[in-house]
PDB file of C-alpha atoms and ligand atoms in Angstrom:
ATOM      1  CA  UNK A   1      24.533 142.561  58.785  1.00  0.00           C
ATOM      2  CA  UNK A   2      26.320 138.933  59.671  1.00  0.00           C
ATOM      3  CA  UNK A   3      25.482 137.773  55.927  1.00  0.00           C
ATOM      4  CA  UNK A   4      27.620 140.640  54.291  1.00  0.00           C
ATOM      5  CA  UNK A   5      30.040 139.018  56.303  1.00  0.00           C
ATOM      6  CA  UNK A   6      32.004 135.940  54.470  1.00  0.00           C
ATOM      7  CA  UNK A   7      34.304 134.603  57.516  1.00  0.00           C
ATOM      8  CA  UNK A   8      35.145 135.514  61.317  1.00  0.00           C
ATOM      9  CA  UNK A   9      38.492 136.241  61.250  1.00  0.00           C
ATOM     10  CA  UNK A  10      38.623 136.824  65.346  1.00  0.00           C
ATOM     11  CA  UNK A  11      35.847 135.786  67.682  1.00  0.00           C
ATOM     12  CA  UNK A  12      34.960 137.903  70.862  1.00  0.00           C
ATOM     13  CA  UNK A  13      37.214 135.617  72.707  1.00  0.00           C
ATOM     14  CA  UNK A  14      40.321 135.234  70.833  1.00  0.00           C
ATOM     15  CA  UNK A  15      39.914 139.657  70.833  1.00  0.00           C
ATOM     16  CA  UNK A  16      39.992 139.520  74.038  1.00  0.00           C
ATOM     17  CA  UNK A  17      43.136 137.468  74.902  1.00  0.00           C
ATOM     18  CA  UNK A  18      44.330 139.744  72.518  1.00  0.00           C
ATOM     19  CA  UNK A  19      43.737 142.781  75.063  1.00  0.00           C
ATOM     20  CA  UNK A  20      44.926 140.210  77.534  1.00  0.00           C
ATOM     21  CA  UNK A  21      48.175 139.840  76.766  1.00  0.00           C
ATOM     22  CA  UNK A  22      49.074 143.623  74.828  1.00  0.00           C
ATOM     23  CA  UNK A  23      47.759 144.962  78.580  1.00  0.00           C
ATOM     24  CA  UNK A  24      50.132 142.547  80.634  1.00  0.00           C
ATOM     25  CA  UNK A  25      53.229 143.937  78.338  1.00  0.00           C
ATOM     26  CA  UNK A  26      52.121 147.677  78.898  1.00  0.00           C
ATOM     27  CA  UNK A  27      51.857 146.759  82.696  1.00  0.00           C
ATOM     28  CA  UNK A  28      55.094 145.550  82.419  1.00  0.00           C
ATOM     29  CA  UNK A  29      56.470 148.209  80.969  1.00  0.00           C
ATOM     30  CA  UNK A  30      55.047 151.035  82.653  1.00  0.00           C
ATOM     31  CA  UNK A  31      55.384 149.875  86.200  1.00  0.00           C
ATOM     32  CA  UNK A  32      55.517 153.175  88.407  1.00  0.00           C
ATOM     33  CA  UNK A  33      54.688 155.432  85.460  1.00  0.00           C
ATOM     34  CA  UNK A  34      52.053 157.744  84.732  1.00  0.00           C
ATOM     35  CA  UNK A  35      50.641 157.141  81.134  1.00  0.00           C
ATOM     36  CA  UNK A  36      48.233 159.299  78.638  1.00  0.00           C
ATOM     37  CA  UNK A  37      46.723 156.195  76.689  1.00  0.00           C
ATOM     38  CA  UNK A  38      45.183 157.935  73.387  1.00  0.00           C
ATOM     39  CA  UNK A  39      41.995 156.624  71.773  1.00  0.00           C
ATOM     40  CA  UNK A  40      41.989 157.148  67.500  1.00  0.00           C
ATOM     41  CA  UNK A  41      38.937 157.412  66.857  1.00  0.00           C
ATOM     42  CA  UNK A  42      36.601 155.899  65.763  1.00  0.00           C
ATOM     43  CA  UNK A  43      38.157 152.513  64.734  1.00  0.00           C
ATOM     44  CA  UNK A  44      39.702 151.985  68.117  1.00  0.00           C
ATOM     45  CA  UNK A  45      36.963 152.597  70.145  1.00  0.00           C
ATOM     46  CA  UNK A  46      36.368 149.080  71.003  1.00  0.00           C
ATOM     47  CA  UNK A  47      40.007 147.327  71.459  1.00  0.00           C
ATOM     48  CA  UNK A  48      40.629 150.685  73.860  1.00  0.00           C
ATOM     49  CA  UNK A  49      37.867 150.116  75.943  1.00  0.00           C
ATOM     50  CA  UNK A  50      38.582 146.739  75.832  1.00  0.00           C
ATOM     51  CA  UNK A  51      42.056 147.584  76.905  1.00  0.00           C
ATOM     52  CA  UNK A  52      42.824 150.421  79.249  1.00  0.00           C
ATOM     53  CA  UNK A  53      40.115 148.206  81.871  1.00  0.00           C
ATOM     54  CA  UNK A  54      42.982 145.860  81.461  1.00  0.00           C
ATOM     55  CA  UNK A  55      45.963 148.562  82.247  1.00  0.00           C
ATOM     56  CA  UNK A  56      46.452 148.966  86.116  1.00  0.00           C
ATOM     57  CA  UNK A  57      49.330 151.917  86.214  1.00  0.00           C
ATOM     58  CA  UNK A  58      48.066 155.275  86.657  1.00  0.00           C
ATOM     59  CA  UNK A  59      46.981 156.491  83.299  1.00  0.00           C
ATOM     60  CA  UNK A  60      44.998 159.370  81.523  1.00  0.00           C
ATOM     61  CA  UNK A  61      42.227 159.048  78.593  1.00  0.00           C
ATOM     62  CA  UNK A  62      42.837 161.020  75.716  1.00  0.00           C
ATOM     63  CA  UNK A  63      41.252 161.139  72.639  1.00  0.00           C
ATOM     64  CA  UNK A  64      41.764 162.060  68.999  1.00  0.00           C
ATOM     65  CA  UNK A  65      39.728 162.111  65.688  1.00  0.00           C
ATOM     66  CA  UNK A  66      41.832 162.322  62.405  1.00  0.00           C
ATOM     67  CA  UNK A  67      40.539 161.191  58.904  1.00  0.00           C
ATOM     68  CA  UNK A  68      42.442 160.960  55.477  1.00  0.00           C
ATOM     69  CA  UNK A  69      41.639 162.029  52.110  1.00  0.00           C
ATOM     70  CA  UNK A  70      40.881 158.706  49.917  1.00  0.00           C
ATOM     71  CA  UNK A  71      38.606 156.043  49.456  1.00  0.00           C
ATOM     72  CA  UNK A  72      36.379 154.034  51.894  1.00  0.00           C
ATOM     73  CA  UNK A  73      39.060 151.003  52.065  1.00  0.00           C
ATOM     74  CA  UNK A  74      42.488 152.894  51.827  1.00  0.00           C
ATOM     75  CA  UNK A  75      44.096 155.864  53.483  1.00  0.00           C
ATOM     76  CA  UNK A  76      46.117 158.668  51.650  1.00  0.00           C
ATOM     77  CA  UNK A  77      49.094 160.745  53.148  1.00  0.00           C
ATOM     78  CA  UNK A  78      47.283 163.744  53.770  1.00  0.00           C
ATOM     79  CA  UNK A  79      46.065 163.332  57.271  1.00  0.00           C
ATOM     80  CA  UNK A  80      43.115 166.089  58.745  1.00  0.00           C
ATOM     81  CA  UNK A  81      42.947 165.986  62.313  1.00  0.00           C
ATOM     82  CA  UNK A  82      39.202 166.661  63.481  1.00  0.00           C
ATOM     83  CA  UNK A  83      39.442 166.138  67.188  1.00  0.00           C
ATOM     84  CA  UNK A  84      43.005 166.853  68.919  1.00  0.00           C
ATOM     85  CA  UNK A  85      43.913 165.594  72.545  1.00  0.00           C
ATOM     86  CA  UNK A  86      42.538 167.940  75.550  1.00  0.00           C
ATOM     87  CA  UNK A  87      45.296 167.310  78.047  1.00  0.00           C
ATOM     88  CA  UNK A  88      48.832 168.152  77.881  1.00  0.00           C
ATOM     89  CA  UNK A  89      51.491 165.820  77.302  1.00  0.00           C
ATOM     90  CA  UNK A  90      54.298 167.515  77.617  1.00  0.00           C
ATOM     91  CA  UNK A  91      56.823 165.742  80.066  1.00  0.00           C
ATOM     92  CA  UNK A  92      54.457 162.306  80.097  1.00  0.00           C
ATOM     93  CA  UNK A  93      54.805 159.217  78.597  1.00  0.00           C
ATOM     94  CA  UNK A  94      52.394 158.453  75.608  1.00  0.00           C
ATOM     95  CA  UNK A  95      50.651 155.215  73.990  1.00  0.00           C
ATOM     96  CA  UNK A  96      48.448 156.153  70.857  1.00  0.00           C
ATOM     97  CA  UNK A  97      46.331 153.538  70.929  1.00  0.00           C
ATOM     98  CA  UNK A  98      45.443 152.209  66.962  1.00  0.00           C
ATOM     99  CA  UNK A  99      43.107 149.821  65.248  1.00  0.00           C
ATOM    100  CA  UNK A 100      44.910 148.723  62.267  1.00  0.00           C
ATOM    101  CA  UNK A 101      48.324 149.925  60.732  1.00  0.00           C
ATOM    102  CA  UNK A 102      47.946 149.658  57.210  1.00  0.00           C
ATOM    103  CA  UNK A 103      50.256 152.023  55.319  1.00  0.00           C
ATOM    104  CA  UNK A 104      51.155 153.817  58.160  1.00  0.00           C
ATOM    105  CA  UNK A 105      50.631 157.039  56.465  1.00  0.00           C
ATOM    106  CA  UNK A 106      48.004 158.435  59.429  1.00  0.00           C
ATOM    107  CA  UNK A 107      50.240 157.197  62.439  1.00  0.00           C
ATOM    108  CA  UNK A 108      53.087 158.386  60.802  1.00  0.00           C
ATOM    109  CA  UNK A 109      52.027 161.644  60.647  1.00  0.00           C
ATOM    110  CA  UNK A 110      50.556 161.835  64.067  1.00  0.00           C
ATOM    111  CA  UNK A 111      53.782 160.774  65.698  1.00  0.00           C
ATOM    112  CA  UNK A 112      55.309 163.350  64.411  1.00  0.00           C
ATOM    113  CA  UNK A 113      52.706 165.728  65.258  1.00  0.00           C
ATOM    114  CA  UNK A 114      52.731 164.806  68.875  1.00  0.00           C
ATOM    115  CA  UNK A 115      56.104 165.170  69.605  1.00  0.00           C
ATOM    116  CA  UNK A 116      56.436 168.452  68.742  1.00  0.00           C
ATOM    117  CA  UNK A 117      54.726 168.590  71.958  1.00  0.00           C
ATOM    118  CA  UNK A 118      57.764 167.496  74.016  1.00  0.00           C
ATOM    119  CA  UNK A 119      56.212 164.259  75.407  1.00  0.00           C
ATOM    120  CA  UNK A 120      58.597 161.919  77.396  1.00  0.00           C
ATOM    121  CA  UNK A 121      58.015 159.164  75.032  1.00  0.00           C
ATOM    122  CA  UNK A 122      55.400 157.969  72.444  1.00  0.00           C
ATOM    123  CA  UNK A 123      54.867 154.475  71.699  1.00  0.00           C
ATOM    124  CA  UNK A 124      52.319 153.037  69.450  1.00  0.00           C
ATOM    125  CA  UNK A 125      50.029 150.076  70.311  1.00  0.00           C
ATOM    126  CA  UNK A 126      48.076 148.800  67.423  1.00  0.00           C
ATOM    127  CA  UNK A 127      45.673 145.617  67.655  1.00  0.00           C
ATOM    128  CA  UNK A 128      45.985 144.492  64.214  1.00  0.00           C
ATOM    129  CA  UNK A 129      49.368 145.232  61.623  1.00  0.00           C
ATOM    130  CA  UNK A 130      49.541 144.899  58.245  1.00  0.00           C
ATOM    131  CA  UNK A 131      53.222 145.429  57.502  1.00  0.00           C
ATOM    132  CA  UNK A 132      53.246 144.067  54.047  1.00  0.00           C
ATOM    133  CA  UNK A 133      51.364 147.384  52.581  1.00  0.00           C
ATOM    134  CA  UNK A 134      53.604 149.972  54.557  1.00  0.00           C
ATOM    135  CA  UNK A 135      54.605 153.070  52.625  1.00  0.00           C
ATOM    136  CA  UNK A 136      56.133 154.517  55.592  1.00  0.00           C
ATOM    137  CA  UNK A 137      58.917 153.627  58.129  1.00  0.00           C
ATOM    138  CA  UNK A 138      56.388 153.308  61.632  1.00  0.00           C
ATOM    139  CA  UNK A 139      56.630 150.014  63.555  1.00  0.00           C
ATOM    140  CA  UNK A 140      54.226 149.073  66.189  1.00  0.00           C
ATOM    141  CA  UNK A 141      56.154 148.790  70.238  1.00  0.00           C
ATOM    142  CA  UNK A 142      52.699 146.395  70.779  1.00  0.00           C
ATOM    143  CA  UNK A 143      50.778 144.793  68.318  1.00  0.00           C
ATOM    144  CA  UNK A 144      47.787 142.294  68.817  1.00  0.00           C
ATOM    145  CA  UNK A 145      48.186 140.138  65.272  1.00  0.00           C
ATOM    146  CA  UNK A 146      49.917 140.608  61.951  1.00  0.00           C
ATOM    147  CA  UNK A 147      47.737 139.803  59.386  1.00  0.00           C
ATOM    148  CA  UNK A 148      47.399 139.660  55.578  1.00  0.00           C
ATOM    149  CA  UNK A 149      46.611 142.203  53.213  1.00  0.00           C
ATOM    150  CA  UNK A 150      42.999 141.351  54.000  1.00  0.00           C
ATOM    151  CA  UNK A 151      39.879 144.378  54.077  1.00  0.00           C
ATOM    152  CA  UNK A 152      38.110 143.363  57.839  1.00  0.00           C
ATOM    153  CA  UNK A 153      35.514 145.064  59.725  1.00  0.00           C
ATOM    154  CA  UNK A 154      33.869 144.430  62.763  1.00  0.00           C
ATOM    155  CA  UNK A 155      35.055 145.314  66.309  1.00  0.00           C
ATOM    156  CA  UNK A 156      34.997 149.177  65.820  1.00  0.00           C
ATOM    157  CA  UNK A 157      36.711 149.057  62.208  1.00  0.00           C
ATOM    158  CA  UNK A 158      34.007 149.764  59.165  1.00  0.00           C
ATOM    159  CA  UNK A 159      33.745 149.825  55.710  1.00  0.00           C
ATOM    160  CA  UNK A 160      32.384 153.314  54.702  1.00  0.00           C
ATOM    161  CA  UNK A 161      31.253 153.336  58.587  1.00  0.00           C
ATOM    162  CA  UNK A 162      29.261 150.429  58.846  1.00  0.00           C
ATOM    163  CA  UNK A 163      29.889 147.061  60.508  1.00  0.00           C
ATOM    164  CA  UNK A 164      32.325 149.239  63.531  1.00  0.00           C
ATOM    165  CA  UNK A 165      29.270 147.306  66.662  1.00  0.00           C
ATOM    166  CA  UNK A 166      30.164 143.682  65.188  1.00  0.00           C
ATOM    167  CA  UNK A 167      31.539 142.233  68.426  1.00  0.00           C
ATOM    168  CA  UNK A 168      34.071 139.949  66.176  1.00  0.00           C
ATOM    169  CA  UNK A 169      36.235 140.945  63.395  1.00  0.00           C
ATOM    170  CA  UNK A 170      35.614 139.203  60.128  1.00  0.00           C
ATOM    171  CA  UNK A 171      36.237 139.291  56.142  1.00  0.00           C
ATOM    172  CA  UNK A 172      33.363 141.466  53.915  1.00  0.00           C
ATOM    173  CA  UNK A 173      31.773 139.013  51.380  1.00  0.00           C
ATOM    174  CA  UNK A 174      33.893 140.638  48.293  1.00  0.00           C
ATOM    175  CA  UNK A 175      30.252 141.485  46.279  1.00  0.00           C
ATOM    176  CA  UNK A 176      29.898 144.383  49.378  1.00  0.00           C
ATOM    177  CA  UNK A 177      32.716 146.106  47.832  1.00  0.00           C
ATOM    178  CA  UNK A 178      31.414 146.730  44.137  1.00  0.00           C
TER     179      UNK A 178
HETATM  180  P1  XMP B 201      47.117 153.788  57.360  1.00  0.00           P
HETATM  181  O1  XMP B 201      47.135 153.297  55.953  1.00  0.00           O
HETATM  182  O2  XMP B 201      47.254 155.277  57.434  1.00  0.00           O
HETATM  183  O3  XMP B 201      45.655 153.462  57.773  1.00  0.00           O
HETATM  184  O4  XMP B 201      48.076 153.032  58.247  1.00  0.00           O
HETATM  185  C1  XMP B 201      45.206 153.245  59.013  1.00  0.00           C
HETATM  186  C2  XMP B 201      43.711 153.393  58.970  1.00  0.00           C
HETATM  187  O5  XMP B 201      43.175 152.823  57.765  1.00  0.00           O
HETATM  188  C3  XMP B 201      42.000 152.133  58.028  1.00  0.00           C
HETATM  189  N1  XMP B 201      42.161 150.716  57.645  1.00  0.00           N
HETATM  190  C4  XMP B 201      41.219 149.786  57.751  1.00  0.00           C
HETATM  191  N2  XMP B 201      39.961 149.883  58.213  1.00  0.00           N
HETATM  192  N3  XMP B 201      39.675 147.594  57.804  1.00  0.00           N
HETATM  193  C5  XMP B 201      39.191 148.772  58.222  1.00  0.00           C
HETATM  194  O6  XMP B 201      38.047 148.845  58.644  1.00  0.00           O
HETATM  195  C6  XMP B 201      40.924 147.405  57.331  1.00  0.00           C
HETATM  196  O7  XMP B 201      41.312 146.299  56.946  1.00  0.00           O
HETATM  197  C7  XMP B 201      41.744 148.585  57.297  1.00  0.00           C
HETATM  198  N4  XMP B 201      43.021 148.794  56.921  1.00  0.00           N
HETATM  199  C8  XMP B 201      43.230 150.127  57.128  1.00  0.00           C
HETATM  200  C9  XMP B 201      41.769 152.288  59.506  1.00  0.00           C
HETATM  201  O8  XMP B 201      40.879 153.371  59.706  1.00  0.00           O
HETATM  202  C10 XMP B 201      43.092 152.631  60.098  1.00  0.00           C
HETATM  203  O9  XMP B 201      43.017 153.411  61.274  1.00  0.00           O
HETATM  204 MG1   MG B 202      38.665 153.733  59.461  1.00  0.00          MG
END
């Protein structure tokens, strides 16, 4: 598995000053608050567990499966959800919790979808951003890097849903793709 992959992008430690310092803002932020932190999975499985052992204000798990119809490597704007939330958040404060935003087509649609719920507030926390391919107008409140328009796996993101148990995040050796 570590030869289809051509360069480590982010080792296990640089990820987790990553969590490091996105968990110290949300600290910061939610001081006194009570918080539903919501997983997306699968991709964020890692960074969230990663994360909310980092996040010391009271705070609720949540989870949520979506997928979108397209190819293995890019999402389209019609968003399925396959697993909603199975607490309430009406009245509470919300982070979704997001490996990568990309074109922002799925979180863009899930916002929406959520606050038809009547939350307090929904903010978006997303490890990695890639704000050069966004079709739609979503910015991240916390983001762990901006990086290129680059494919990466590793570190619960996958190509066609392998790679998601590298511990590190890395570039695909381009011959995986054809
Ligand atoms: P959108 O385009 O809706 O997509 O913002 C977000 C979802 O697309 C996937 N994605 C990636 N997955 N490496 C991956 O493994 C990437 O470089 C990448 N870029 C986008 C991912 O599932 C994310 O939640
Ligand atoms: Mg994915």
């Amino acid at each position: 598995m570590d030869q289809d992959i051509e360069r480590v992008l982010y080792s296990e430690q640089e990820l987790a000053s990553l969590c490091d310092s996105i968990a110290q803002s949300i600290n910061n932020d939610y001081i006194g608050r009570d918080v539903v932190l919501v997983c997306m999975l699968k991709g964020s499985i890692m960074f969230y567990a990663d994360l909310v052992r980092r996040i010391n204000v009271r705070c609720i798990l949540d989870f949520m499966a979506v997928s979108s119809y397209g190819s293995a490597a890019v999402s389209s704007g019609k968003i399925n959800i396959k697993k909603d939330l199975s607490e309430s958040i009406k009245g509470r404060d919300v982070i979704i919790v997001e490996d990568i935003l990309d074109t922002g087509n799925t979180l863009y649609y899930i916002k929406d979808y959520l606050e038809k719920r009547d939350p307090a507030s929904i903010r978006i926390c997303t490890l990695f951003d890639k704000p050069s391919r966004r079709k739609k107008p979503i910015t991240p409140d916390y983001t762990g890097e901006v990086i290129d328009d680059l494919f990466i796996v590793g570190y619960g993101l996958d190509y066609d849903e392998r790679y998601r148990n590298l511990p590190y995040v890395g570039v695909l050796r381009p011959e995986i793709y054809r």
